[in-house]
Coordinates of C-alpha atoms in Angstrom, one line a residue:
X308 CA 86.8 -24.0 -115.7
X309 CA 84.9 -25.2 -112.6
X310 CA 83.8 -28.8 -112.5
X311 CA 80.1 -29.5 -113.5
X312 CA 77.7 -29.5 -110.6
X313 CA 74.5 -31.5 -109.9
X314 CA 71.3 -30.6 -108.1
X315 CA 71.7 -30.3 -104.4
X316 CA 68.7 -32.7 -103.8
X317 CA 70.7 -35.6 -105.4
X318 CA 73.7 -35.4 -103.0
X319 CA 74.9 -38.7 -101.7
X320 CA 76.3 -39.5 -98.2
X321 CA 79.2 -41.9 -98.3
X322 CA 80.8 -44.0 -95.6
X323 CA 84.4 -42.8 -95.7
X324 CA 87.6 -43.9 -94.0
X325 CA 90.3 -41.2 -93.4
X326 CA 93.7 -42.6 -92.6
X327 CA 95.6 -40.3 -90.4
X328 CA 94.6 -37.5 -87.9
X329 CA 97.4 -35.0 -88.7
X330 CA 96.8 -31.7 -90.3
X331 CA 95.8 -33.2 -93.7
X332 CA 93.5 -35.8 -92.2
X333 CA 91.7 -33.2 -89.9
X334 CA 91.3 -30.8 -92.8
X335 CA 89.8 -33.6 -95.0
X336 CA 87.6 -34.8 -92.2
X337 CA 86.0 -31.4 -91.5
X338 CA 85.2 -31.0 -95.3
X339 CA 83.8 -34.6 -95.6
X340 CA 81.6 -34.2 -92.6
X341 CA 80.5 -30.8 -93.7
X342 CA 79.3 -32.3 -97.0
X343 CA 77.3 -34.9 -95.1
X344 CA 79.5 -38.0 -95.3
X345 CA 79.8 -40.5 -92.4
X346 CA 83.5 -40.4 -91.5
X347 CA 85.7 -42.7 -89.5
X348 CA 89.3 -41.6 -88.9
X349 CA 91.9 -44.2 -88.0
X350 CA 95.0 -42.8 -86.2
X351 CA 97.8 -45.0 -84.9
X352 CA 99.0 -42.6 -82.2
X353 CA 97.1 -41.5 -79.1
X354 CA 96.3 -38.0 -80.1
X355 CA 95.8 -35.7 -83.2
X356 CA 98.8 -33.9 -84.8
X357 CA 100.6 -36.4 -87.0
X358 CA 104.2 -35.2 -87.4
X359 CA 103.5 -32.4 -84.9
X360 CA 102.8 -34.9 -82.1
X361 CA 106.3 -35.1 -80.7
X362 CA 107.5 -38.5 -79.7
X363 CA 110.7 -38.6 -77.7
X364 CA 111.2 -42.2 -78.5
X365 CA 113.4 -43.4 -81.4
X366 CA 114.0 -46.8 -82.8
X367 CA 117.4 -47.5 -81.4
X368 CA 117.7 -50.8 -83.3
X369 CA 117.1 -49.0 -86.6
X370 CA 118.5 -45.4 -86.4
X371 CA 118.7 -45.1 -90.1
X372 CA 115.1 -46.0 -90.6
X373 CA 115.8 -48.8 -93.0
X374 CA 112.9 -50.9 -91.9
X375 CA 109.5 -50.3 -93.7
X376 CA 107.4 -49.1 -92.1
X377 CA 109.3 -47.3 -89.4
X378 CA 108.3 -48.1 -85.8
X379 CA 108.1 -44.5 -84.7
X380 CA 106.0 -42.2 -86.9
X381 CA 107.0 -38.7 -85.9
X382 CA 110.2 -37.1 -87.1
X383 CA 109.9 -33.9 -84.9
X384 CA 112.9 -33.0 -82.8
X385 CA 112.7 -31.2 -79.4
X386 CA 113.8 -27.8 -80.7
X387 CA 111.6 -27.8 -83.9
X388 CA 109.8 -24.5 -84.7
X389 CA 107.6 -23.6 -87.6
X390 CA 109.3 -22.1 -90.7
X391 CA 106.2 -20.1 -91.5
X392 CA 104.4 -17.7 -89.2
X393 CA 101.3 -18.7 -87.3
X394 CA 99.2 -16.2 -89.3
X395 CA 99.7 -18.4 -92.4
X396 CA 99.0 -21.7 -90.6
X397 CA 95.3 -21.4 -89.7
X398 CA 92.3 -23.1 -91.1
X399 CA 89.5 -21.2 -92.7
X400 CA 87.2 -20.2 -89.9
X401 CA 89.7 -21.2 -87.2
X402 CA 92.9 -19.1 -87.1
X403 CA 96.1 -19.9 -85.3
X404 CA 96.0 -16.9 -82.9
X405 CA 98.3 -16.7 -79.8
X406 CA 96.5 -18.0 -76.7
X407 CA 97.6 -15.5 -74.2
X408 CA 94.6 -16.5 -72.1
X409 CA 95.9 -20.0 -71.5
X410 CA 98.9 -20.5 -69.2
X411 CA 101.8 -22.4 -70.8
X412 CA 101.0 -21.7 -74.4
X413 CA 103.7 -20.7 -76.9
X414 CA 102.6 -17.3 -78.2
X415 CA 105.6 -16.7 -80.5
X416 CA 104.9 -15.9 -84.1
X417 CA 106.9 -19.0 -85.0
X418 CA 105.9 -21.4 -82.2
X419 CA 107.4 -24.8 -81.5
X420 CA 105.9 -28.2 -82.4
X421 CA 104.0 -28.6 -79.1
X422 CA 102.0 -25.4 -79.8
X423 CA 101.2 -26.5 -83.3
X424 CA 99.9 -29.9 -82.0
X425 CA 97.8 -28.1 -79.4
X426 CA 96.3 -25.9 -82.1
X427 CA 95.4 -29.0 -84.1
X428 CA 93.8 -30.5 -81.1
X429 CA 91.8 -27.2 -80.5
X430 CA 90.7 -27.3 -84.1
X431 CA 89.6 -31.0 -83.8
X432 CA 87.6 -30.3 -80.6
X433 CA 86.1 -27.0 -81.9
X434 CA 84.6 -28.7 -84.9
X435 CA 83.6 -32.0 -83.2
X436 CA 86.0 -34.1 -85.2
X437 CA 87.6 -35.9 -82.2
X438 CA 84.5 -38.2 -81.8
X439 CA 85.1 -39.5 -85.3
X440 CA 88.7 -40.6 -84.5
X441 CA 89.8 -44.0 -83.3
X442 CA 93.1 -43.5 -81.7
X443 CA 95.7 -46.2 -81.2
X444 CA 94.5 -47.9 -84.4
X445 CA 97.1 -48.9 -87.0
X446 CA 95.9 -49.6 -90.5
X447 CA 97.6 -52.7 -91.9
X448 CA 95.8 -53.2 -95.2
X449 CA 93.6 -51.3 -97.5
X450 CA 92.3 -53.1 -100.6
X451 CA 89.3 -53.1 -102.9
X452 CA 86.7 -55.6 -101.8
X453 CA 86.2 -58.7 -104.0
X454 CA 83.4 -58.3 -106.5
X455 CA 80.8 -60.4 -104.7
X456 CA 81.0 -58.2 -101.6
X457 CA 80.6 -55.0 -103.6
X458 CA 76.9 -55.7 -104.2
X459 CA 75.9 -57.1 -100.7
X460 CA 74.0 -54.0 -99.9
X461 CA 72.7 -53.5 -103.4
X462 CA 75.1 -50.6 -104.1
X463 CA 77.0 -51.1 -107.4
X464 CA 79.8 -48.8 -106.4
X465 CA 83.2 -50.3 -105.5
X466 CA 83.9 -51.0 -101.8
X467 CA 87.1 -50.9 -99.8
X468 CA 88.1 -53.3 -97.1
X469 CA 90.2 -51.7 -94.4
X470 CA 92.0 -53.9 -91.9
X471 CA 93.3 -52.4 -88.7
X472 CA 94.8 -53.4 -85.3
X473 CA 93.8 -51.8 -82.0
X474 CA 97.0 -51.1 -80.1
X475 CA 95.4 -51.8 -76.7
X476 CA 93.4 -55.0 -77.4
X477 CA 95.7 -56.1 -80.2
X478 CA 92.5 -57.2 -82.0
X479 CA 92.4 -57.1 -85.8
X480 CA 89.3 -55.4 -87.2
X481 CA 88.0 -55.5 -90.8
X482 CA 85.6 -52.9 -92.1
X483 CA 84.0 -52.0 -95.4
X484 CA 83.9 -48.4 -96.7
X485 CA 82.6 -46.7 -99.8
X486 CA 85.8 -44.6 -100.0
X487 CA 89.2 -44.2 -98.5
X488 CA 91.2 -41.0 -98.1
X489 CA 94.9 -41.4 -97.4
X490 CA 96.3 -38.6 -95.3
X491 CA 99.4 -40.2 -93.6
X492 CA 101.9 -37.5 -94.5
X493 CA 105.3 -38.0 -96.1
X494 CA 107.9 -37.3 -93.4
X495 CA 108.3 -40.7 -91.7
X496 CA 110.1 -43.1 -94.0
X497 CA 113.8 -42.0 -94.3
X498 CA 115.4 -41.7 -97.7
X499 CA 119.1 -42.4 -97.5
X500 CA 121.9 -41.6 -99.9
X501 CA 124.1 -44.3 -101.4
X502 CA 127.7 -43.6 -100.3
X503 CA 130.6 -46.0 -101.0
X504 CA 131.6 -47.6 -97.7
X505 CA 128.5 -46.5 -95.8
X506 CA 127.7 -50.1 -94.7
X507 CA 131.3 -50.6 -93.3
X508 CA 131.4 -47.3 -91.4
X509 CA 131.6 -48.4 -87.7
X510 CA 130.7 -45.2 -85.9
X511 CA 127.3 -43.6 -85.2
X512 CA 125.0 -43.1 -88.2
X513 CA 121.4 -42.0 -88.1
X514 CA 118.7 -40.3 -90.2
X515 CA 117.2 -37.1 -89.0
X516 CA 114.0 -39.1 -88.4
X517 CA 115.8 -40.5 -85.4
X518 CA 117.2 -37.1 -84.1
X519 CA 115.6 -35.6 -81.0
X520 CA 118.1 -33.7 -78.9
X521 CA 121.7 -32.6 -79.3
X522 CA 123.1 -33.9 -76.0
X523 CA 124.3 -37.3 -77.3
X524 CA 126.7 -35.4 -79.7
X525 CA 128.4 -33.4 -76.9
X526 CA 132.1 -32.8 -77.7
X527 CA 131.9 -34.8 -80.9
X528 CA 132.9 -34.1 -84.5
X529 CA 129.6 -34.4 -86.4
X530 CA 128.9 -34.4 -90.1
X531 CA 125.4 -33.5 -91.2
X532 CA 124.6 -34.7 -94.7
X533 CA 122.1 -32.5 -96.5
X534 CA 121.8 -28.7 -96.5
X535 CA 118.0 -28.4 -96.7
X536 CA 115.8 -26.9 -94.0
X537 CA 116.2 -29.8 -91.6
X538 CA 119.9 -30.1 -92.3
X539 CA 120.6 -26.5 -91.5
X540 CA 118.3 -26.5 -88.4
X541 CA 119.7 -29.7 -86.9
X542 CA 123.3 -28.6 -87.6
X543 CA 122.7 -25.4 -85.6
X544 CA 121.0 -27.4 -82.8
X545 CA 123.9 -29.9 -82.6
X546 CA 126.4 -27.0 -82.7
X547 CA 125.3 -25.9 -79.2
X548 CA 127.1 -29.0 -77.7
X549 CA 129.4 -30.4 -80.4
X550 CA 133.1 -29.8 -80.9
X551 CA 132.7 -29.3 -84.6
X552 CA 129.8 -29.6 -87.1
X553 CA 130.4 -30.1 -90.8
X554 CA 127.4 -29.4 -93.1
X555 CA 127.5 -30.9 -96.5
X556 CA 125.8 -29.7 -99.7
X557 CA 125.5 -31.0 -103.3
X558 CA 126.7 -27.6 -104.4
X559 CA 128.7 -25.5 -101.9
X560 CA 128.4 -22.6 -104.3
X561 CA 124.6 -22.7 -104.3
X562 CA 124.5 -23.3 -100.5
X563 CA 126.7 -20.2 -99.9
X564 CA 123.9 -17.7 -99.6
X565 CA 124.0 -14.5 -97.7
X566 CA 122.3 -16.2 -94.8
X567 CA 124.8 -19.1 -94.8
X568 CA 127.8 -16.7 -95.0
X569 CA 126.5 -14.9 -91.9
X570 CA 126.0 -18.2 -90.0
X571 CA 129.4 -19.5 -90.9
X572 CA 131.0 -16.2 -89.8
X573 CA 129.2 -16.5 -86.4
X574 CA 130.4 -20.0 -85.6
X575 CA 134.0 -20.9 -86.0
X576 CA 133.2 -24.6 -85.4
X577 CA 130.7 -24.8 -88.3
X578 CA 132.0 -25.6 -91.8
X579 CA 130.3 -26.1 -95.2
X580 CA 131.7 -29.0 -97.2
X581 CA 130.8 -30.7 -100.5
X582 CA 129.2 -34.2 -100.6
X583 CA 130.7 -37.2 -98.8
X584 CA 131.8 -39.7 -101.5
X585 CA 133.6 -42.4 -99.4
X586 CA 133.4 -43.7 -95.9
X587 CA 135.9 -45.9 -94.1
X588 CA 135.5 -48.2 -91.1
X589 CA 137.9 -46.2 -89.0
X590 CA 135.7 -43.1 -89.1
X591 CA 137.4 -41.4 -92.0
X592 CA 135.2 -39.5 -94.5
X593 CA 136.3 -38.4 -98.0
X594 CA 134.5 -35.4 -99.6
X595 CA 134.0 -34.6 -103.3
X596 CA 136.9 -32.1 -103.3
X597 CA 139.3 -34.8 -102.1
X598 CA 139.5 -33.5 -98.5
X599 CA 139.1 -36.0 -95.7
X600 CA 138.5 -36.0 -92.0
X601 CA 137.6 -38.3 -89.1
X602 CA 134.1 -37.9 -87.6
X603 CA 132.3 -39.4 -84.6
X604 CA 128.8 -39.3 -86.0
X605 CA 127.0 -38.7 -89.3
X606 CA 123.4 -37.4 -89.4
X607 CA 121.6 -37.9 -92.7
X608 CA 119.1 -35.0 -93.4
X609 CA 118.3 -36.4 -96.8
X610 CA 114.6 -36.4 -97.0
X611 CA 111.9 -39.0 -97.0
X612 CA 110.1 -41.5 -99.2
X613 CA 106.4 -41.4 -99.8
X614 CA 105.3 -44.7 -98.2
X615 CA 102.0 -46.4 -98.0
X616 CA 102.8 -50.0 -96.9
X617 CA 99.2 -50.7 -96.0
X618 CA 97.8 -49.9 -99.5
X619 CA 97.2 -52.8 -101.8
X620 CA 96.0 -51.6 -105.2
X621 CA 97.5 -54.5 -107.2
X622 CA 100.1 -52.0 -108.6
X623 CA 97.6 -49.4 -109.8
X624 CA 99.1 -46.8 -107.4
X625 CA 102.8 -47.0 -106.6
X626 CA 105.8 -45.0 -105.4
X627 CA 108.5 -45.2 -108.1
X628 CA 112.2 -44.9 -107.8
X629 CA 112.0 -41.2 -108.3
X630 CA 109.7 -40.9 -105.2
X631 CA 106.6 -40.1 -107.4
X632 CA 103.3 -41.3 -106.2
X633 CA 101.2 -42.2 -109.1
X634 CA 99.4 -41.9 -111.2
X635 CA 97.5 -39.2 -109.4
X636 CA 95.3 -36.6 -111.2
X637 CA 96.1 -33.3 -109.6
X638 CA 98.1 -35.1 -107.0
X639 CA 94.8 -36.3 -105.5
X640 CA 92.9 -39.0 -107.4
X641 CA 94.2 -42.2 -109.1
X642 CA 92.3 -42.1 -112.4
X643 CA 91.2 -45.7 -112.5
X644 CA 90.2 -45.8 -108.8
X645 CA 88.6 -42.3 -108.5
X646 CA 86.8 -41.0 -106.6
X647 CA 86.8 -44.0 -104.2
X648 CA 90.5 -43.7 -103.4
X649 CA 92.1 -40.3 -102.9
X650 CA 95.1 -38.7 -101.2
X651 CA 95.4 -35.5 -99.2
X652 CA 98.8 -34.0 -98.4
X653 CA 101.0 -35.5 -101.2
X654 CA 102.0 -32.1 -102.7
X655 CA 105.0 -30.2 -101.2
X656 CA 105.9 -26.5 -101.3
X657 CA 102.2 -25.5 -100.8
X658 CA 100.4 -23.3 -98.2
X659 CA 99.0 -25.5 -95.4
X660 CA 96.5 -26.2 -94.2
X661 CA 94.8 -24.2 -97.0
X662 CA 95.9 -26.7 -99.7
X663 CA 94.7 -29.7 -97.6
X664 CA 91.3 -28.0 -97.1
X665 CA 91.0 -27.4 -100.9
X666 CA 91.8 -31.1 -101.6
X667 CA 89.4 -32.2 -98.9
X668 CA 86.6 -30.1 -100.1
X669 CA 87.1 -31.3 -103.7
X670 CA 87.1 -34.9 -102.6
X671 CA 84.0 -34.4 -100.4
X672 CA 82.0 -32.7 -103.2
X673 CA 83.0 -35.3 -105.8
X674 CA 81.9 -38.2 -103.4
X675 CA 78.5 -36.5 -102.8
X676 CA 77.9 -35.8 -106.5
X677 CA 78.1 -32.0 -106.1
X678 CA 81.0 -32.1 -108.6
X679 CA 82.1 -34.6 -111.1
X680 CA 85.6 -35.7 -112.3
X681 CA 86.7 -35.8 -115.9
X682 CA 86.6 -39.3 -117.5
X683 CA 89.2 -41.8 -116.5
X684 CA 91.2 -41.6 -119.8
X685 CA 91.2 -37.8 -119.6
X686 CA 92.6 -37.8 -116.1
X687 CA 95.2 -40.4 -117.1
X688 CA 96.2 -38.3 -120.1
X689 CA 96.5 -35.2 -117.9
X690 CA 98.9 -37.1 -115.6
X691 CA 101.1 -38.0 -118.5
X692 CA 101.1 -34.5 -119.9
X693 CA 102.1 -33.2 -116.4
X694 CA 105.0 -35.6 -116.4
X695 CA 106.1 -34.5 -119.9
X696 CA 105.7 -30.8 -119.1
X697 CA 107.9 -31.1 -116.0
X698 CA 110.5 -33.0 -117.9
X699 CA 110.7 -30.5 -120.7
X700 CA 111.0 -27.7 -118.1
X701 CA 114.0 -29.5 -116.7
X702 CA 112.4 -30.3 -113.3
X703 CA 113.9 -33.4 -111.7
X704 CA 111.4 -36.3 -111.4
X705 CA 112.0 -36.2 -107.6
X706 CA 110.3 -32.8 -107.5
X707 CA 107.1 -34.0 -109.2
X708 CA 105.0 -33.1 -106.2
X709 CA 106.5 -29.7 -105.7
X710 CA 103.8 -27.3 -106.9
X711 CA 104.9 -24.3 -108.9
X712 CA 104.1 -21.0 -107.0
X713 CA 101.9 -19.7 -109.8
X714 CA 99.8 -22.9 -109.8
X715 CA 99.4 -23.4 -106.1
X716 CA 95.9 -21.8 -106.0
X717 CA 94.6 -23.5 -109.1
X718 CA 93.1 -26.4 -107.1
X719 CA 90.8 -24.0 -105.2
X720 CA 89.8 -22.1 -108.4
X721 CA 89.2 -25.2 -110.5
X722 CA 87.8 -27.8 -108.2
X723 CA 86.4 -26.2 -105.1
X724 CA 84.9 -22.9 -103.9
X725 CA 87.6 -22.4 -101.2
X726 CA 88.8 -18.7 -101.3
X727 CA 92.4 -18.0 -102.0
X728 CA 94.8 -17.3 -99.2
X729 CA 94.5 -13.6 -98.4
X730 CA 96.8 -11.2 -100.3
X731 CA 98.2 -9.8 -97.0
X732 CA 99.2 -13.2 -95.9
X733 CA 101.1 -13.8 -99.1
X734 CA 102.8 -10.4 -98.7
X735 CA 103.7 -11.5 -95.1
X736 CA 105.2 -14.8 -96.5
X737 CA 107.3 -13.0 -99.1
X738 CA 108.7 -10.8 -96.3
X739 CA 109.5 -13.8 -94.2
X740 CA 111.2 -15.4 -97.1
X741 CA 113.4 -12.3 -97.6
X742 CA 114.2 -12.4 -93.9
X743 CA 115.2 -16.0 -94.0
X744 CA 117.4 -15.4 -97.0
X745 CA 119.1 -12.6 -95.1
X746 CA 119.6 -14.5 -91.8
X747 CA 118.4 -18.1 -91.3
X748 CA 119.2 -18.0 -87.5
X749 CA 117.3 -14.8 -86.5
X750 CA 114.4 -14.6 -89.0
X751 CA 111.9 -16.2 -86.7
X752 CA 112.4 -13.7 -83.9
X753 CA 112.5 -10.4 -85.8
X754 CA 110.0 -7.9 -84.5
X755 CA 108.4 -4.8 -86.0
X756 CA 109.4 -6.0 -89.4
X757 CA 105.9 -6.0 -91.0
X758 CA 104.8 -3.6 -93.7
X759 CA 102.1 -1.0 -92.9
X760 CA 99.7 -3.0 -95.0
X761 CA 100.4 -6.2 -93.2
X762 CA 100.1 -4.5 -89.8
X763 CA 96.7 -3.1 -90.8
X764 CA 95.4 -6.5 -91.8
X765 CA 97.0 -8.1 -88.7
X766 CA 95.0 -5.8 -86.5
X767 CA 91.8 -6.8 -88.2
X768 CA 92.8 -10.5 -88.1
X769 CA 93.3 -10.4 -84.4
X770 CA 89.9 -8.6 -83.9
X771 CA 88.0 -11.0 -86.1
X772 CA 89.7 -14.0 -84.5
X773 CA 88.8 -12.8 -81.0
X774 CA 85.2 -12.3 -82.0
X775 CA 85.1 -15.8 -83.5
X776 CA 86.4 -17.2 -80.2
X777 CA 83.8 -15.3 -78.2
X778 CA 81.0 -16.5 -80.5
X779 CA 82.2 -20.1 -80.1
X780 CA 82.3 -19.8 -76.3
X781 CA 78.7 -18.4 -76.3
X782 CA 77.3 -21.1 -78.5
X783 CA 77.4 -23.9 -75.8
X784 CA 75.9 -21.5 -73.2
X785 CA 73.1 -20.5 -75.6
X786 CA 72.4 -24.1 -76.4
X787 CA 72.3 -24.9 -72.6
X788 CA 69.9 -22.0 -72.0
X789 CA 67.6 -23.2 -74.8
X790 CA 67.6 -26.7 -73.4
X791 CA 66.8 -25.5 -69.9
X792 CA 63.9 -23.3 -71.0
X793 CA 62.3 -26.3 -72.8
X794 CA 62.3 -28.4 -69.6

């Protein structure tokens, strides 16, 4: 059931702080401004993009990323390419079309990180979002204002105090906002395994957060811990220069897919092994099957913690030992602080940026009064019921924010008027998934592999995107002509 709505003439404009100018933050900012809110975006880097803003630097003093927060935000490595096609990565009204008209742009269906970051910059510029962003600004504390300050302007709603530091002037600034939207992503703070002897191991260890290029591993024997997307990708990248690469998995049986079998058959110096259970100072590693070997380096591709070190809610919102952020109603609103504090981008396994747009629109409309949230107790009860349902279904608590495929689009249907992702795009993604499961090395560069239906819609997609580009180019010219005629 849709949320109840109120009359349009009662809509409120709020002063909102969005933390982060990555994909989630930009999606939320467009929705908030479109609803009439006054938005300030605080971004610690010098450009938009979040994780897609490649930073060649790493923290050499902390390659495992044990310090909280990490000193370098981005975890992107030089060879990183999208896992999903550009057709599925566009915003509503602003598609990720190949820019053949611009020299130096990456026009591949699965472009690299630089092209994704440029697309996000194009999006920000096209919708006038960039003027709302304060770059080089690191948020150090977000907390609810003391009760006396809440009523200084006569408004009885809670206020939030945001303290930030300007990277250039190193000046600390404190500002008051009606609402705060946290959109800082969840691929920065490394999550490390606990392996016996890990602290005593004297050779190179790093988390994938600190991986950039394969060259430092030339002629080495490297163990990559973790067989997820980044583990497989980085193992193949390092394989181009290393003597041997050993990729470990919790279950070698589950990891031995058709795609993995093909990859192992292609590369004699790549091996799949069970988990590392013991590490020795001399470089020896012991695996779960009792086998052992000496390695030069270990790269941990073991995921990330959700981390919000700046957020002070007196324990109301926390990240537990299972990496659950909560309590969050629909992964977005803390029941007792809603709607004045919200999160965009916590869910995983969702179509982006569509899901971020749906969250952003919901937040924007609740803040304006166009929609209302359920009562606090009802939202809190819904969170607990969600936890219980996942537990009864046998879903590990660590996967709490992985949205089930059949429920991905519920947020749009229940809480906003954002249309679903088009059927042909979902068909395309299913085809890509089959290709990946068949061959994880070549799936990005397959050509002429689309169904007739997808090709038909692709032709229309390109035509409509080209028309939208022409219309956008004509708008400034038309505005200039109107201004000139009035002089």
